[in-house]
mmCIF file of C-alpha atoms in Angstrom:
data_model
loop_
_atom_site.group_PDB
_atom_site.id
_atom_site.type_symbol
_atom_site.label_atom_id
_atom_site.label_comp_id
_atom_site.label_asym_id
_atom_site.label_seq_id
_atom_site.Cartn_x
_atom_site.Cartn_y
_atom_site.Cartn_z
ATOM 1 C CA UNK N 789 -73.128 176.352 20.489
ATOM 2 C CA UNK N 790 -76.154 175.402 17.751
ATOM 3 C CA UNK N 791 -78.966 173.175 18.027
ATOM 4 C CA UNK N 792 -77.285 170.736 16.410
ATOM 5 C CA UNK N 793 -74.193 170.162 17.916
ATOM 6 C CA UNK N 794 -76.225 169.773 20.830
ATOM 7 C CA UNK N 795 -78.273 167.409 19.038
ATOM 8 C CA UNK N 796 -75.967 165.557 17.280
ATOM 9 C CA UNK N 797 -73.840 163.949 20.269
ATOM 10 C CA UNK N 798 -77.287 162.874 22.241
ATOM 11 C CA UNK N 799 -78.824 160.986 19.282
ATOM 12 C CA UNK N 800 -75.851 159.613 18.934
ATOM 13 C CA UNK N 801 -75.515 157.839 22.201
ATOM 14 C CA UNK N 802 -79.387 157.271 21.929
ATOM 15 C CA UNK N 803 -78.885 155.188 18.587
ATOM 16 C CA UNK N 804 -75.790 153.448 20.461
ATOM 17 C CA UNK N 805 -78.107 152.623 23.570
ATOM 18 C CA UNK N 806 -80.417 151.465 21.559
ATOM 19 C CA UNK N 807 -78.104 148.996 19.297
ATOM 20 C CA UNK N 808 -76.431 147.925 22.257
ATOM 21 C CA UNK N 809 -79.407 147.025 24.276
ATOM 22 C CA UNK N 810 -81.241 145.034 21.137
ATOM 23 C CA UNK N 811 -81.781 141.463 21.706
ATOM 24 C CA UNK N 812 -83.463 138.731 19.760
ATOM 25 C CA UNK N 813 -87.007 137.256 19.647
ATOM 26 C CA UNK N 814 -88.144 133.820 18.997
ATOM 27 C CA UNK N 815 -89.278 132.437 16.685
ATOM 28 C CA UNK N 816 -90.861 128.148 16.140
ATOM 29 C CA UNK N 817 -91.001 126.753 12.493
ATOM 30 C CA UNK N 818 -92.314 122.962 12.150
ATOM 31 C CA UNK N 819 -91.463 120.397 9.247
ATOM 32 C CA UNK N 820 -94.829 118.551 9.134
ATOM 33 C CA UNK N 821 -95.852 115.056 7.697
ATOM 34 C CA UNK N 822 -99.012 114.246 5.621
ATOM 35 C CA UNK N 823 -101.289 114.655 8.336
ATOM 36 C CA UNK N 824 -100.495 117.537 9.791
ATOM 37 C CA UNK N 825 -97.815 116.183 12.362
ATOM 38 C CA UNK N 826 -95.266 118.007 13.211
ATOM 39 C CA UNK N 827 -92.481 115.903 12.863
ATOM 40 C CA UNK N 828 -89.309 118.305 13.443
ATOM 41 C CA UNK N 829 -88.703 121.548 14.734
ATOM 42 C CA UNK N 830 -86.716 124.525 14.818
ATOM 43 C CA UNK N 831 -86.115 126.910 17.135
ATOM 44 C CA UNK N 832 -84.457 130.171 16.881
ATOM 45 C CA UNK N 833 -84.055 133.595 17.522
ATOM 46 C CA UNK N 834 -83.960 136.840 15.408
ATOM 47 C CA UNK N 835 -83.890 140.901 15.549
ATOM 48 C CA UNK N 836 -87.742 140.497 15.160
ATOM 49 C CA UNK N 837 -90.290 137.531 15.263
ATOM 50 C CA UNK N 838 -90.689 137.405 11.761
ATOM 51 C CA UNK N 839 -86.882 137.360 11.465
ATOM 52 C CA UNK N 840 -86.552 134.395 13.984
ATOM 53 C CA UNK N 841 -89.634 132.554 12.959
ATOM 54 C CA UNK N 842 -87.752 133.107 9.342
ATOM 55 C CA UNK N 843 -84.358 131.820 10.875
ATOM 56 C CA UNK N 844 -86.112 128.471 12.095
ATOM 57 C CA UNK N 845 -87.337 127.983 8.414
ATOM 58 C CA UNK N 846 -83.306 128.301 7.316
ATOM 59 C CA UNK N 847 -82.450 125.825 10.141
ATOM 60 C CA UNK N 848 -85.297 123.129 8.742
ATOM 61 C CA UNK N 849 -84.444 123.943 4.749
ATOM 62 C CA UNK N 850 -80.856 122.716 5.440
ATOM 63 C CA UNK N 851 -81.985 119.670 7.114
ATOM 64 C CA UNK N 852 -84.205 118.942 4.062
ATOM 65 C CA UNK N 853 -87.248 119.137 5.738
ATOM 66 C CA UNK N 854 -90.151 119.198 3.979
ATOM 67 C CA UNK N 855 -92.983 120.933 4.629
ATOM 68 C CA UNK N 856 -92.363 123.722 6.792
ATOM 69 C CA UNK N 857 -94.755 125.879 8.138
ATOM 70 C CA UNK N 858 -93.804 129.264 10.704
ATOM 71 C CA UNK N 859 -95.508 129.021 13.820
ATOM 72 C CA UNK N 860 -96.372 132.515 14.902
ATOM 73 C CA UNK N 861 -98.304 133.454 17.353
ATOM 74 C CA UNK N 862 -101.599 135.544 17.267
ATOM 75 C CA UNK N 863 -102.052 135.476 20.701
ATOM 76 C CA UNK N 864 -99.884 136.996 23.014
ATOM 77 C CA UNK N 865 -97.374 134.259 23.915
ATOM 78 C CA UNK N 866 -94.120 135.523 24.793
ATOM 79 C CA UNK N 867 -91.969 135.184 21.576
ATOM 80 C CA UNK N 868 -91.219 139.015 21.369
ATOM 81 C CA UNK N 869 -89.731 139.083 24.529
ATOM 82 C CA UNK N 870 -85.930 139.482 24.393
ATOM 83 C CA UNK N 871 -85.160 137.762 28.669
ATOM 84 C CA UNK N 872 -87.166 136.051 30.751
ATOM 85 C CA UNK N 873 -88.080 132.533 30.323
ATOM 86 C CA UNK N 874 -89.285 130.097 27.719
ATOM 87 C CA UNK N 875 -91.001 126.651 27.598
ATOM 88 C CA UNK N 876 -91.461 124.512 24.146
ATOM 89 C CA UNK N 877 -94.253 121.646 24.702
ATOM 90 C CA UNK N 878 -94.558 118.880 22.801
ATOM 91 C CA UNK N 879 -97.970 117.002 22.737
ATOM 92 C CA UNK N 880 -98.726 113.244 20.959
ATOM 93 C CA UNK N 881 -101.747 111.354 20.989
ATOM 94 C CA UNK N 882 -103.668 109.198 18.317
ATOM 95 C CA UNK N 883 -105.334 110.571 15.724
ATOM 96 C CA UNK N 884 -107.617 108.453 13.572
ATOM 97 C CA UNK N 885 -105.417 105.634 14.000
ATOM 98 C CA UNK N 886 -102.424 107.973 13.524
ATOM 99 C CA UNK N 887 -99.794 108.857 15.681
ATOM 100 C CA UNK N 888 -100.457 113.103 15.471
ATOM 101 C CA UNK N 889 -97.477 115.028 17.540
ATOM 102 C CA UNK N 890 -97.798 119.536 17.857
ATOM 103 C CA UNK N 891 -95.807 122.226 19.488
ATOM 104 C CA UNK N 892 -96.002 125.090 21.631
ATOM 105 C CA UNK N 893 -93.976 127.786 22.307
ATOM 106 C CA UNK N 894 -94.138 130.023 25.502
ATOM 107 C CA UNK N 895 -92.226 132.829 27.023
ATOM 108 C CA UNK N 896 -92.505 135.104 30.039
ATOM 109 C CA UNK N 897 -90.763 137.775 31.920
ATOM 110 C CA UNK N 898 -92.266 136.082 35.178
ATOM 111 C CA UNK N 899 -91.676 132.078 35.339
ATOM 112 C CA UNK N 900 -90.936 129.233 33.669
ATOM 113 C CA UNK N 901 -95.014 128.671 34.901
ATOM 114 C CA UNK N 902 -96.447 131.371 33.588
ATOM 115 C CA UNK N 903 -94.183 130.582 30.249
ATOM 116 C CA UNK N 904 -95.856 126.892 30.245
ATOM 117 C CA UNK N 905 -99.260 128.432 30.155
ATOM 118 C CA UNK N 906 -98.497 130.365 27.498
ATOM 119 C CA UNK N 907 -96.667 128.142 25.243
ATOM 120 C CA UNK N 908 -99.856 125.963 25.757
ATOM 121 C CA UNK N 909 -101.795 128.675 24.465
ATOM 122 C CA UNK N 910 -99.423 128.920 21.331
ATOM 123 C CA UNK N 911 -100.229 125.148 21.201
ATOM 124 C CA UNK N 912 -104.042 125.392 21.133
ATOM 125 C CA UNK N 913 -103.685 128.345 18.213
ATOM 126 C CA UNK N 914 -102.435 125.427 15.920
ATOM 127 C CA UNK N 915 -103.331 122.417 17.150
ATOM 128 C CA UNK N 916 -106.971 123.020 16.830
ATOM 129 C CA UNK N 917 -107.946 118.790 17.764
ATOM 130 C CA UNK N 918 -105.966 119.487 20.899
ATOM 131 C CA UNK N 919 -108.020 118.568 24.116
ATOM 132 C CA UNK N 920 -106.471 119.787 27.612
ATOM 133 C CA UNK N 921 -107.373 115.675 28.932
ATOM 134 C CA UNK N 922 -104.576 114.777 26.174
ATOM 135 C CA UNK N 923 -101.669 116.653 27.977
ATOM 136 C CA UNK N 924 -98.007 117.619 27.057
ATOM 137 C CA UNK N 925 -94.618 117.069 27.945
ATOM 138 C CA UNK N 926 -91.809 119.541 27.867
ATOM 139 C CA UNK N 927 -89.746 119.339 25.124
ATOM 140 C CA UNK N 928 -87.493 122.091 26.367
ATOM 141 C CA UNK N 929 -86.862 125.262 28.545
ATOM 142 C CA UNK N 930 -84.743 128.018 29.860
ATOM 143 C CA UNK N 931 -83.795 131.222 29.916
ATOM 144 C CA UNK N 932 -84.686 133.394 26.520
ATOM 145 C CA UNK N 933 -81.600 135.452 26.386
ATOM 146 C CA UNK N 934 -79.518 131.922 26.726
ATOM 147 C CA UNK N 935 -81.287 131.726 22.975
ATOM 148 C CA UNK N 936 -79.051 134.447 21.858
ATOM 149 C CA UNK N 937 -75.592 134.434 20.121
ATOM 150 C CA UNK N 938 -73.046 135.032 22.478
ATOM 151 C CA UNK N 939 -71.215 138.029 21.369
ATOM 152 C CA UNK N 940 -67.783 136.328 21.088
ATOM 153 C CA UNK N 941 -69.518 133.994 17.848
#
């Protein structure tokens, strides 16, 4: 028996493993209005962040949205994790006399808690006016691989 057909059969099931096992990340694109609102959103999920943030873009171009902007994280808020849990935030308060609404998007292999506190931190990253005395609601949460395509799709 070679190397290689010794080789051969365990990369093999080592690419399968690996193929089988891959999951999505999410990924949060916003439509936004003239003054920086975010007015829609889009979640979804992809083989990468940048492929789900990307994905969310598609979702908001065939609504016609205008405006869209990928909101990726530079922080480390969860969206590369493939299960766990997940929490998007949605905060509103005035802003000059305008009505100003952002998003955050948190995930975490612990709790939906600890997912909160990051999505909050996602949040803050783009919502730089953002005060903690303003607060939040949540917009929605779960389980991240209940994001995913079910195979039978």
């Amino acid at each position: 028996m070679t190397k290689s057909t010794v080789l051969q059969p365990l990369l093999i099931l080592i690419l399968v493993f690996q193929f089988t096992n891959a999951k999505a990340q999410m990924g949060l694109a916003v439509s936004i209005n003239d003054n920086g609102s975010s007015v829609k959103y889009a979640l979804e999920t992809g083989s990468s962040v940048k492929e789900a943030s990307t994905n969310a873009v598609k979702v908001l171009e065939v609504e016609e949205a205008k405006n869209i902007e990928r909101r990726m994280s530079e922080g480390k808020s969860g969206h590369e994790l493939n299960e766990g849990y997940y929490v998007l935030i949605l905060a509103s308060r005035k802003n000059g006399g305008r009505f100003f609404l952002s998003y955050g998007l948190g995930g975490s292999e612990v709790s939906h808690q600890d997912a909160e506190k990051k999505a909050l931190i996602h949040l803050k990253e783009w919502d730089l006016g953002y005060e903690n005395d303003f607060g939040y609601s949540i917009e929605k949460k779960g389980k991240i691989e209940d994001l995913f395509p079910s195979e039978e799709e």
